[in-house]
Each structure stands twice: as structure tokens, then as C-alpha cells.
Tab-separated table of C-alpha atoms and ligand atoms in Angstrom:
chain	number	residue	atom	x	y	z
A	862	MET	CA	-0.141	0.330	0.193
A	863	VAL	CA	1.111	2.941	-0.895
A	864	SER	CA	0.316	4.858	2.484
A	865	TYR	CA	-1.793	8.535	2.588
A	866	LYS	CA	0.837	10.174	3.590
A	867	GLU	CA	3.631	9.242	0.962
A	868	ILE	CA	0.376	10.347	-1.481
A	869	GLN	CA	0.199	13.282	-0.150
A	870	ALA	CA	4.113	14.277	0.114
A	871	SER	CA	3.771	13.326	-3.835
A	872	ASN	CA	1.489	16.065	-4.271
A	873	ALA	CA	3.128	17.881	-2.591
A	874	LEU	CA	5.618	18.196	-5.490
A	875	ILE	CA	3.059	19.284	-7.833
A	876	ASN	CA	4.573	22.549	-9.551
A	877	ASP	CA	4.464	24.882	-12.486
A	878	ALA	CA	7.450	22.520	-13.758
A	879	THR	CA	5.427	19.146	-12.357
A	880	ALA	CA	1.884	19.356	-12.857
A	881	PRO	CA	-0.162	18.569	-16.221
A	882	HIS	CA	-0.950	21.528	-17.930
A	883	VAL	CA	-3.177	20.133	-20.042
A	884	ALA	CA	-5.711	18.311	-18.461
A	885	VAL	CA	-9.167	16.683	-19.988
A	886	PHE	CA	-11.380	15.184	-17.839
A	887	VAL	CA	-14.390	13.469	-19.188
A	888	GLY	CA	-17.321	12.753	-15.620
A	889	GLY	CA	-15.473	15.469	-13.954
A	890	THR	CA	-18.881	17.169	-13.150
A	891	SER	CA	-19.198	15.038	-10.322
A	892	GLY	CA	-17.891	12.184	-7.871
A	893	ILE	CA	-14.209	11.145	-8.067
A	894	GLY	CA	-13.340	13.107	-11.915
A	895	LYS	CA	-14.541	16.213	-9.273
A	896	PHE	CA	-12.361	15.444	-6.362
A	897	THR	CA	-9.939	14.341	-8.504
A	898	VAL	CA	-9.792	18.565	-10.545
A	899	ARG	CA	-9.863	19.806	-6.849
A	900	ALA	CA	-7.086	18.054	-5.793
A	901	LEU	CA	-5.191	19.026	-8.935
A	902	VAL	CA	-6.099	22.647	-9.033
A	903	SER	CA	-5.798	22.883	-5.113
A	904	THR	CA	-1.728	22.543	-5.967
A	905	GLY	CA	-1.686	25.706	-6.762
A	906	ALA	CA	-0.348	24.852	-10.108
A	907	SER	CA	-0.801	26.444	-13.052
A	908	VAL	CA	-3.607	24.318	-15.270
A	909	ARG	CA	-5.929	24.650	-17.613
A	910	ILE	CA	-8.398	22.099	-17.158
A	911	TYR	CA	-11.349	21.000	-20.112
A	912	LEU	CA	-13.878	19.479	-17.938
A	913	VAL	CA	-16.567	17.541	-20.267
A	914	GLY	CA	-20.101	17.241	-19.290
A	915	ARG	CA	-23.818	17.168	-19.871
A	916	LYS	CA	-25.733	20.019	-19.946
A	917	SER	CA	-28.293	18.619	-17.089
A	918	SER	CA	-24.916	19.074	-14.996
A	919	GLU	CA	-24.047	23.106	-16.794
A	920	GLU	CA	-25.243	24.960	-14.053
A	921	ARG	CA	-24.106	22.997	-11.133
A	922	THR	CA	-20.291	22.522	-12.770
A	923	HIS	CA	-20.146	26.498	-13.352
A	924	ALA	CA	-20.207	27.226	-9.380
A	925	PHE	CA	-17.915	24.343	-8.771
A	926	ILE	CA	-15.539	26.267	-11.679
A	927	GLN	CA	-15.670	29.459	-9.082
A	928	GLU	CA	-15.091	27.424	-6.446
A	929	LEU	CA	-11.803	26.353	-8.557
A	930	TYR	CA	-11.304	30.032	-9.492
A	931	ALA	CA	-11.422	31.309	-5.265
A	932	ILE	CA	-8.915	27.859	-4.881
A	933	ASN	CA	-6.483	28.904	-7.375
A	934	PRO	CA	-6.624	31.870	-10.086
A	935	LYS	CA	-4.133	30.105	-12.011
A	936	ALA	CA	-6.033	27.860	-13.378
A	937	GLU	CA	-7.860	27.683	-16.657
A	938	VAL	CA	-11.494	25.740	-16.295
A	939	ILE	CA	-12.734	24.830	-19.840
A	940	TRP	CA	-16.660	24.487	-19.588
A	941	THR	CA	-17.398	21.674	-22.769
A	942	GLU	CA	-20.420	20.752	-23.001
A	943	GLY	CA	-20.990	17.104	-24.594
A	944	GLU	CA	-22.966	13.917	-24.506
A	945	VAL	CA	-20.169	11.655	-24.306
A	946	SER	CA	-22.061	8.725	-23.457
A	947	LEU	CA	-23.467	9.232	-27.785
A	948	LEU	CA	-20.072	8.191	-29.943
A	949	ALA	CA	-20.630	11.337	-32.826
A	950	GLU	CA	-20.881	13.714	-29.533
A	951	THR	CA	-17.227	12.460	-27.861
A	952	LYS	CA	-16.201	12.604	-31.444
A	953	ARG	CA	-17.429	16.190	-32.040
A	954	VAL	CA	-15.942	17.462	-28.239
A	955	CYS	CA	-12.654	15.714	-29.107
A	956	GLN	CA	-12.729	17.663	-32.618
A	957	VAL	CA	-12.807	21.271	-30.753
A	958	ILE	CA	-10.218	19.647	-28.161
A	959	LYS	CA	-7.931	19.095	-31.021
A	960	SER	CA	-8.836	22.389	-32.164
A	961	LYS	CA	-7.353	25.033	-29.520
A	962	GLU	CA	-5.194	22.112	-28.371
A	963	SER	CA	-1.724	20.917	-29.738
A	964	ARG	CA	-0.728	18.655	-26.501
A	965	VAL	CA	-2.529	17.023	-23.879
A	966	ASP	CA	-0.759	15.719	-20.431
A	967	LEU	CA	-3.211	13.490	-18.705
A	968	LEU	CA	-7.012	12.647	-20.173
A	969	PHE	CA	-8.885	11.250	-16.962
A	970	LEU	CA	-11.803	9.574	-17.522
A	971	THR	CA	-14.531	8.579	-14.478
A	972	ALA	CA	-18.104	8.969	-16.710
A	973	GLY	CA	-20.501	6.094	-15.944
A	974	TYR	CA	-22.692	3.371	-13.534
A	975	ALA	CA	-22.936	0.594	-12.387
A	976	PRO	CA	-26.601	-1.059	-15.163
A	977	PHE	CA	-28.401	-2.459	-12.173
A	978	GLY	CA	-31.915	-2.291	-14.005
A	979	THR	CA	-33.230	-2.839	-17.285
A	980	ARG	CA	-31.580	-2.296	-19.908
A	981	ARG	CA	-31.542	0.744	-21.594
A	982	GLU	CA	-29.700	1.980	-25.176
A	983	THR	CA	-28.306	5.233	-26.949
A	984	ALA	CA	-29.668	6.472	-29.571
A	985	GLU	CA	-26.803	5.366	-31.519
A	986	GLY	CA	-27.922	1.423	-30.128
A	987	LEU	CA	-25.102	0.835	-27.075
A	988	GLU	CA	-25.938	0.240	-24.005
A	989	ILE	CA	-25.393	3.496	-22.028
A	990	ALA	CA	-23.027	1.973	-19.500
A	991	GLN	CA	-21.316	0.701	-22.050
A	992	SER	CA	-20.970	3.011	-23.874
A	993	LEU	CA	-19.690	6.024	-21.038
A	994	GLU	CA	-17.728	3.284	-19.179
A	995	TYR	CA	-15.643	1.183	-22.472
A	996	TYR	CA	-16.912	2.826	-25.794
A	997	SER	CA	-16.465	6.362	-25.057
A	998	ARG	CA	-14.119	6.366	-23.083
A	999	ILE	CA	-11.744	4.498	-25.897
A	1000	LEU	CA	-12.972	6.716	-28.916
A	1001	PHE	CA	-11.804	9.813	-26.393
A	1002	VAL	CA	-7.962	7.877	-25.916
A	1003	LEU	CA	-7.940	6.904	-30.099
A	1004	HIS	CA	-8.869	10.713	-30.572
A	1005	LEU	CA	-6.345	12.363	-28.175
A	1006	LEU	CA	-3.502	10.055	-28.436
A	1007	PRO	CA	-1.676	12.074	-31.378
A	1008	LEU	CA	-1.447	15.270	-28.910
A	1009	LEU	CA	-1.088	12.895	-24.945
A	1010	ARG	CA	2.262	11.550	-27.457
A	1011	VAL	CA	4.136	14.517	-27.727
A	1012	ALA	CA	3.410	15.461	-24.078
A	1013	GLU	CA	6.460	15.170	-21.249
A	1014	ALA	CA	5.043	12.371	-19.294
A	1015	PRO	CA	1.410	11.812	-20.984
A	1016	LYS	CA	-1.373	9.599	-18.486
A	1017	VAL	CA	-4.277	7.923	-19.324
A	1018	VAL	CA	-6.706	7.171	-16.212
A	1019	SER	CA	-9.580	5.283	-16.733
A	1020	VAL	CA	-11.344	4.958	-13.409
A	1021	LEU	CA	-13.368	1.645	-13.376
A	1022	ALA	CA	-12.250	-1.687	-11.671
A	1023	GLY	CA	-8.835	-2.380	-12.705
A	1024	GLY	CA	-7.378	-5.479	-11.462
A	1025	LEU	CA	-10.753	-7.072	-11.319
A	1026	GLU	CA	-10.748	-8.500	-13.721
A	1027	ARG	CA	-12.228	-11.841	-14.569
A	1028	ALA	CA	-12.567	-14.211	-17.825
A	1029	THR	CA	-15.665	-15.176	-17.318
A	1030	ILE	CA	-17.215	-12.732	-20.206
A	1031	GLU	CA	-19.453	-13.422	-23.133
A	1032	LEU	CA	-17.139	-12.993	-26.085
A	1033	ASP	CA	-20.028	-14.223	-28.236
A	1034	ASP	CA	-22.130	-11.390	-27.338
A	1035	LEU	CA	-19.642	-8.444	-26.336
A	1036	ASP	CA	-22.758	-5.980	-26.404
A	1037	LEU	CA	-24.551	-7.820	-24.290
A	1038	LYS	CA	-27.655	-8.181	-26.416
A	1039	LYS	CA	-28.740	-11.436	-26.791
A	1040	PRO	CA	-31.888	-12.796	-24.656
A	1041	GLY	CA	-31.350	-12.534	-20.639
A	1042	ASN	CA	-27.351	-11.833	-21.226
A	1043	PHE	CA	-27.957	-8.915	-20.187
A	1044	GLY	CA	-27.576	-7.998	-15.899
A	1045	GLY	CA	-26.046	-5.416	-14.074
A	1046	PHE	CA	-22.609	-7.329	-12.402
A	1047	LYS	CA	-22.212	-9.084	-15.786
A	1048	ALA	CA	-21.862	-5.635	-17.952
A	1049	GLN	CA	-19.620	-4.830	-14.718
A	1050	VAL	CA	-17.298	-7.587	-15.561
A	1051	GLN	CA	-17.438	-7.560	-19.340
A	1052	TYR	CA	-16.707	-3.878	-19.413
A	1053	ALA	CA	-13.884	-4.184	-16.910
A	1054	ALA	CA	-12.515	-6.900	-18.951
A	1055	MET	CA	-13.113	-4.913	-22.430
A	1056	ASN	CA	-11.219	-1.548	-20.639
A	1057	THR	CA	-7.652	-3.708	-19.611
A	1058	THR	CA	-7.348	-5.636	-22.421
A	1059	THR	CA	-7.945	-2.403	-25.573
A	1060	LEU	CA	-5.652	-0.165	-22.782
A	1061	GLU	CA	-3.131	-3.213	-22.109
A	1062	LYS	CA	-3.331	-3.142	-26.287
A	1063	LEU	CA	-3.508	0.824	-27.116
A	1064	ALA	CA	-0.002	0.958	-24.196
A	1065	ASN	CA	2.475	-1.850	-25.422
A	1066	GLU	CA	1.505	0.634	-28.601
A	1067	ASN	CA	2.372	4.424	-27.199
A	1068	PRO	CA	5.329	3.382	-25.140
A	1069	ASP	CA	5.435	6.787	-24.383
A	1070	VAL	CA	2.081	7.174	-22.807
A	1071	THR	CA	1.469	6.070	-19.150
A	1072	PHE	CA	-2.436	3.709	-18.781
A	1073	ILE	CA	-3.573	3.258	-15.701
A	1074	HIS	CA	-6.966	1.208	-15.233
A	1075	SER	CA	-7.604	2.205	-11.503
A	1076	TRP	CA	-10.250	0.292	-9.227
A	1077	PRO	CA	-10.707	2.974	-6.935
A	1078	GLY	CA	-12.447	0.715	-3.550
A	1079	ALA	CA	-15.730	2.254	-2.782
A	1080	VAL	CA	-15.715	5.806	-2.210
A	1081	ASN	CA	-19.241	7.563	-2.084
A	1082	THR	CA	-20.726	9.544	-4.433
A	1083	GLY	CA	-24.048	8.145	-5.405
A	1084	ASN	CA	-22.890	5.624	-8.255
A	1085	VAL	CA	-24.255	3.286	-6.577
A	1086	ARG	CA	-27.670	4.842	-6.707
A	1087	ARG	CA	-27.295	5.406	-10.786
A	1088	GLY	CA	-28.635	3.289	-13.040
A	1089	ARG	CA	-31.436	3.031	-10.839
A	1090	ASP	CA	-34.963	3.658	-11.058
A	1091	PRO	CA	-34.922	6.018	-8.238
A	1092	ASN	CA	-38.079	5.019	-6.100
A	1093	SER	CA	-37.287	1.334	-7.114
A	1094	ILE	CA	-36.964	-0.907	-4.030
A	1095	VAL	CA	-33.763	-1.615	-4.142
A	1096	ALA	CA	-32.696	2.378	-4.523
A	1097	TRP	CA	-34.447	2.730	-1.582
A	1098	LEU	CA	-32.477	-0.669	-0.063
A	1099	VAL	CA	-29.248	0.548	-1.324
A	1100	TRP	CA	-29.834	4.300	-0.040
A	1101	LEU	CA	-30.695	2.423	3.151
A	1102	THR	CA	-28.319	0.207	3.998
A	1103	LEU	CA	-25.348	0.307	0.858
A	1104	GLU	CA	-24.298	3.780	0.889
A	1105	PRO	CA	-24.089	4.040	4.389
A	1106	LEU	CA	-21.984	1.362	4.384
A	1107	ILE	CA	-19.844	2.992	1.844
A	1108	GLY	CA	-19.901	6.403	4.023
A	1109	LEU	CA	-18.820	4.399	6.952
A	1110	PHE	CA	-15.971	2.704	5.588
A	1111	GLY	CA	-15.145	4.070	2.102
A	1112	PHE	CA	-12.804	7.289	0.869
A	1113	SER	CA	-13.252	10.371	1.658
A	1114	GLU	CA	-13.714	12.789	-0.693
A	1115	GLU	CA	-10.764	14.283	-0.677
A	1116	GLU	CA	-8.159	10.941	0.389
A	1117	CYS	CA	-9.670	9.555	-3.247
A	1118	GLY	CA	-8.857	13.133	-5.120
A	1119	GLN	CA	-5.703	12.500	-3.909
A	1120	ARG	CA	-4.847	9.532	-4.244
A	1121	HIS	CA	-5.848	9.740	-7.684
A	1122	LEU	CA	-4.141	12.948	-8.670
A	1123	PHE	CA	-0.683	11.100	-7.223
A	1124	GLN	CA	-1.400	8.197	-9.964
A	1125	SER	CA	-2.441	10.970	-13.160
A	1126	THR	CA	1.095	12.754	-11.914
A	1127	SER	CA	3.327	9.955	-10.048
A	1128	ALA	CA	6.131	9.014	-11.991
A	1129	ALA	CA	5.616	5.505	-9.589
A	1130	PHE	CA	3.557	4.440	-12.790
A	1131	GLY	CA	6.070	3.908	-15.472
A	1132	GLY	CA	8.504	6.645	-14.505
A	1133	ARG	CA	7.449	9.419	-15.775
A	1134	GLY	CA	6.405	11.941	-14.118
A	1135	VAL	CA	6.451	13.347	-10.322
A	1136	PRO	CA	9.774	12.185	-8.994
A	1137	TRP	CA	9.010	9.186	-7.256
A	1138	LYS	CA	11.740	7.190	-4.115
A	1139	GLY	CA	8.906	4.793	-3.060
A	1140	LYS	CA	9.127	1.092	-4.376
A	1141	PHE	CA	8.552	1.481	-8.555
A	1142	GLY	CA	4.692	-0.344	-10.356
A	1143	VAL	CA	4.671	-3.175	-12.111
A	1144	ASN	CA	2.648	-3.259	-15.314
A	1145	SER	CA	-0.270	-5.412	-16.162
A	1146	LEU	CA	3.158	-7.698	-18.052
A	1147	GLU	CA	4.121	-7.662	-13.978
A	1148	LYS	CA	7.387	-5.610	-15.027
A	1149	GLU	CA	8.643	-2.388	-13.956
A	1150	ALA	CA	8.148	-0.724	-17.621
A	1151	ASP	CA	6.021	1.420	-19.509
A	1152	GLY	CA	2.480	0.053	-20.397
A	1153	LEU	CA	-0.893	-0.416	-18.773
A	1154	PHE	CA	-0.909	-0.463	-15.132
A	1155	LEU	CA	-3.552	-1.721	-12.829
A	1156	VAL	CA	-3.707	0.118	-9.492
A	1157	ASN	CA	-6.665	-0.534	-7.169
A	1158	ASN	CA	-7.371	1.774	-3.786
A	1159	LYS	CA	-4.671	1.853	-2.316
A	1160	CYS	CA	-2.390	3.017	-5.228
A	1161	ASP	CA	-1.233	-0.766	-5.322
A	1162	CYS	CA	-0.267	-2.851	-8.519
A	1163	THR	CA	-2.388	-5.553	-8.707
A	1164	PRO	CA	-1.406	-7.560	-12.633
A	1165	ASN	CA	-4.195	-9.950	-12.072
A	1166	ALA	CA	-1.700	-12.439	-14.061
A	1167	LYS	CA	-3.853	-15.684	-14.260
A	1168	VAL	CA	-6.456	-14.157	-15.096
A	1169	MET	CA	-4.818	-11.283	-17.628
A	1170	GLY	CA	-3.415	-14.499	-19.647
A	1171	LEU	CA	-6.425	-16.237	-20.342
A	1172	LEU	CA	-7.928	-13.107	-21.399
A	1173	ARG	CA	-4.963	-11.985	-23.709
A	1174	GLU	CA	-5.337	-15.820	-24.938
A	1175	GLN	CA	-8.895	-15.745	-25.913
A	1176	ALA	CA	-10.416	-12.137	-25.671
A	1177	GLN	CA	-8.002	-9.627	-26.776
A	1178	VAL	CA	-7.998	-9.381	-30.197
A	1179	LYS	CA	-12.154	-10.118	-30.888
A	1180	ILE	CA	-12.313	-7.452	-28.079
A	1181	TRP	CA	-10.555	-5.035	-30.701
A	1182	ASP	CA	-11.791	-6.655	-33.396
A	1183	HIS	CA	-15.279	-5.568	-32.455
A	1184	THR	CA	-14.396	-1.892	-31.349
A	1185	GLN	CA	-12.286	-0.922	-34.036
A	1186	GLU	CA	-16.532	-2.293	-35.540
A	1187	VAL	CA	-18.196	-0.489	-33.358
A	1188	LEU	CA	-15.621	2.859	-33.387
A	1189	ARG	CA	-15.373	3.144	-37.025
A	1190	PRO	CA	-17.819	6.004	-37.686
A	1191	TYR	CA	-16.813	8.006	-35.430
A	1192	LEU	CA	-12.919	8.557	-35.761
B	884	LIG	N1	-17.224	5.341	-6.426
B	884	LIG	C1	-17.418	4.269	-6.632
B	884	LIG	O1	-17.136	3.633	-5.005
B	884	LIG	C2	-17.038	3.756	-7.469
B	884	LIG	C3	-16.491	1.837	-7.403
B	884	LIG	C4	-15.824	1.488	-8.477
B	884	LIG	C5	-16.215	1.628	-9.244
B	884	LIG	N2	-16.415	3.022	-9.224
B	884	LIG	C6	-16.999	3.713	-11.324
B	884	LIG	O2	-15.571	4.197	-11.203
B	884	LIG	C7	-16.476	5.099	-12.319
B	884	LIG	C8	-16.445	6.944	-11.890
B	884	LIG	O3	-17.168	6.674	-10.455
B	884	LIG	P1	-17.990	8.419	-9.883
B	884	LIG	O4	-17.878	7.099	-8.448
B	884	LIG	O5	-16.959	9.065	-9.798
B	884	LIG	O6	-18.927	8.251	-10.748
B	884	LIG	P2	-20.712	9.283	-10.523
B	884	LIG	O7	-20.239	10.120	-9.434
B	884	LIG	O8	-21.794	8.368	-10.279
B	884	LIG	O9	-20.855	9.593	-11.797
B	884	LIG	C9	-19.077	9.851	-12.907
B	884	LIG	C10	-19.440	10.721	-13.863
B	884	LIG	O10	-20.198	9.945	-14.636
B	884	LIG	C11	-21.221	10.801	-15.506
B	884	LIG	N3	-22.473	9.996	-15.838
B	884	LIG	C12	-23.213	9.436	-15.655
B	884	LIG	N4	-23.885	8.601	-15.848
B	884	LIG	C13	-24.357	9.893	-17.112
B	884	LIG	C14	-25.324	9.468	-18.423
B	884	LIG	N5	-26.524	8.900	-18.551
B	884	LIG	N6	-24.686	10.496	-19.316
B	884	LIG	C15	-23.877	11.087	-18.882
B	884	LIG	N7	-22.992	11.048	-18.324
B	884	LIG	C16	-23.245	10.694	-17.194
B	884	LIG	C17	-21.454	12.016	-14.497
B	884	LIG	O11	-22.047	13.281	-15.107
B	884	LIG	P3	-22.741	14.199	-14.069
B	884	LIG	O12	-22.425	15.035	-13.066
B	884	LIG	O13	-23.747	15.393	-14.597
B	884	LIG	O14	-24.370	13.163	-13.660
B	884	LIG	C18	-20.361	12.134	-13.720
B	884	LIG	O15	-19.687	13.191	-14.550
B	884	LIG	C19	-17.692	4.769	-12.618
B	884	LIG	O16	-17.607	3.840	-13.873
B	884	LIG	C20	-17.917	3.988	-11.509
B	884	LIG	O17	-18.821	3.278	-11.922
B	884	LIG	C21	-16.893	3.835	-8.611
């Protein structure tokens, strides 16, 4: 475990020279993304942040941006409206960012929720949570890779379930469309494996960019309530039982933000970034090198070797081929 003290010490080294100068947060309007934006801005460093979010969150996000300016007048926060569950919108948002920037130092991806409830699809025919947690995230990476590659210590951080992959995924129905194939737990397993295998492939092909798939542990963001009918019995049970437990045993907003800022900036993962004197993390191939890092809530690397071996052998190519088919119209 990387102690909270070590994390705070590392984050205290973030300044104008070491900060990610241009950062794109997709999901920074709530929860873990928002806590990490606040932690980054609180370093006092000069940063430009693209805060991507949907129209319905615009008003409250403007209040958050005012809070950020009060914390750090050197920060520039650019509200970038987009309904990123739609791939056409994701492409449009990427084009906006590409028209303004020649480099991106940090791409931080948190949009999504566990889809416990009935299957709901976007107008493009994708299950909403799968689009948010997988397809849209990979599309952001593919569009912004040329800008990431030219940065000094570029990082892509996808927050979902790194290290918790299982080999039991639906290989012949990757989008869980067949009758009876969809379910909240099954979807989480499926989307986690799809994230890891594709991020690993992209990491191997782009050794100049550090990739992290993070599992944040329990953080009381209200995320467990999303994707359900708020008036259902299950939603009430979650509110009455699960949420207080997460509130009691989960990470505080502050520690969650600091831990994810550490992952986003420290050389502990891949050797680039804020200097690190502790033990270096190992990538998903169990090497102290570049690549994809599966990082848990304690900021330890959890390569999940046995399962990853199986996924690499049986699933990686299939997932990538299918992903290309889905994303092709939006590249
Ligand atoms: N919190 C945890 O304990 C935990 C544990 C393990 C994994 N995770 C996963 O980690 C990721 C981040 O978690 P979090 O707790 O930070 O999540 P969160 O606060 O519930 O939401 C993260 C972001 O997703 C966006 N979002 C949700 N539904 C959307 C929709 N239908 N269309 C567009 N955007 C939507 C939210 O936008 P708005 O602000 O506009 O609502 C927000 O910016 C999620 O994928 C979550 O499943 C979380």
C-alpha cells in the first residue's frame, strides 16, 4: 500500500514544472473525477482543464468552476459541453479540444455507473453504461493519442475496475444484447475486461504514454444509485444500507481525489512524472516498465496475472476487432 502520507508528499511536489498543464476530465462533473479536479487545482499550479459534461450538469458545474478559481486563480477551467454517452458527441468534443490544443498531458476518464436495472440504450444502439465506461472512453483515447504522445509525461487514467478482471466474459456477445445476457454484475465484469484488454493493447503500442486502469474501492459518490429507478425498492435498499456503509468504510472525497491525483502524476507508474523514491509499480505484464498499470484503491499494482493471461489469449483480439467495428464511424 502506498500510504496517504506518501501520496500527500508526492502531490506536494506538483508545481508549474511538474503539473499536467493541459488536462481533459470526462466525468469531472461529479464524484471521483470532480474530487481529482479539485485536488489538481489545489496544488496551486498553472493548469488548463477541459471539464467535459452534459448540458444538465452545466449550471452546478459553473458553481464548481467558481470554487476552483477561488482556490487557484492560476487555473483555467474550460467547460466543454457534450453528451458523451453518444459516440458522435464524443468525436465532436475531441474535435473541439484538438482545434484548441496541440498537446494533452492528462486524460482522466470516470463517466459511468453500474447498470443495475433494465437495459437502456443510447440513440446509437449501445447500452448507456457500456458506452460511457468503455466505447466513449476508448474513443477519447484514440482521438487524443496524437496530442498525448507529444507531452512530456502523458497519462491516461480510466477509473473502473482495474485488477478485478474475470475471465468469464461473453465473448460471442460482447455488447450483451442476446436475451438474458444483460445484468448489472455481468455488465461490470464485461466492461472491466474490455477496458483492460484494450487499454493494454494501446499501452503496448504507445510506450510514450502511461496508461492506468484504476479500481477506486468504495467512494460515496452516489454512484451505486445511478442506473436504477430512484423509486424502486432496490434503490431504497441501496440508499438505506449500502450507501451508509460506503460512507463509513469508503474513502473520503479528499483522500480519493489525492490518490487519483497521485496516479495521474507520479513516476511510480512507468517512470515519467513527479519523481518517486518509493517502490515502483509493475505493469499488467508484471514488469517495471511502461505500459498499462492496474492500480487498486491502495495505489498498489495488481496485474491479475492468471486472468490476464486467459484474456490475452482468448479475448483481446476479439474485443479489439469488435471495438474497431463499433468506433470506425466516429474516428
Ligand atoms: N464510487 C465508487 O465507489 C466506485 C467503485 C468502483 C467503480 N466505480 C466506477 O468508477 C467510475 C467513476 O465513479 P464515480 O463514483 O466518480 O461516478 P459518479 O460520480 O456517479 O459519475 C461519474 C460521471 O459519470 C457521469 N454520468 C453518469 N451517468 C451519465 C449519463 N447517463 N450520461 C452522461 N454522463 C453520465 C456523471 O455526470 P453528471 O455529473 O452529469 O451526472 C459524472 O460526471 C464509474 O464508472 C463507476 O462505476 C465507482
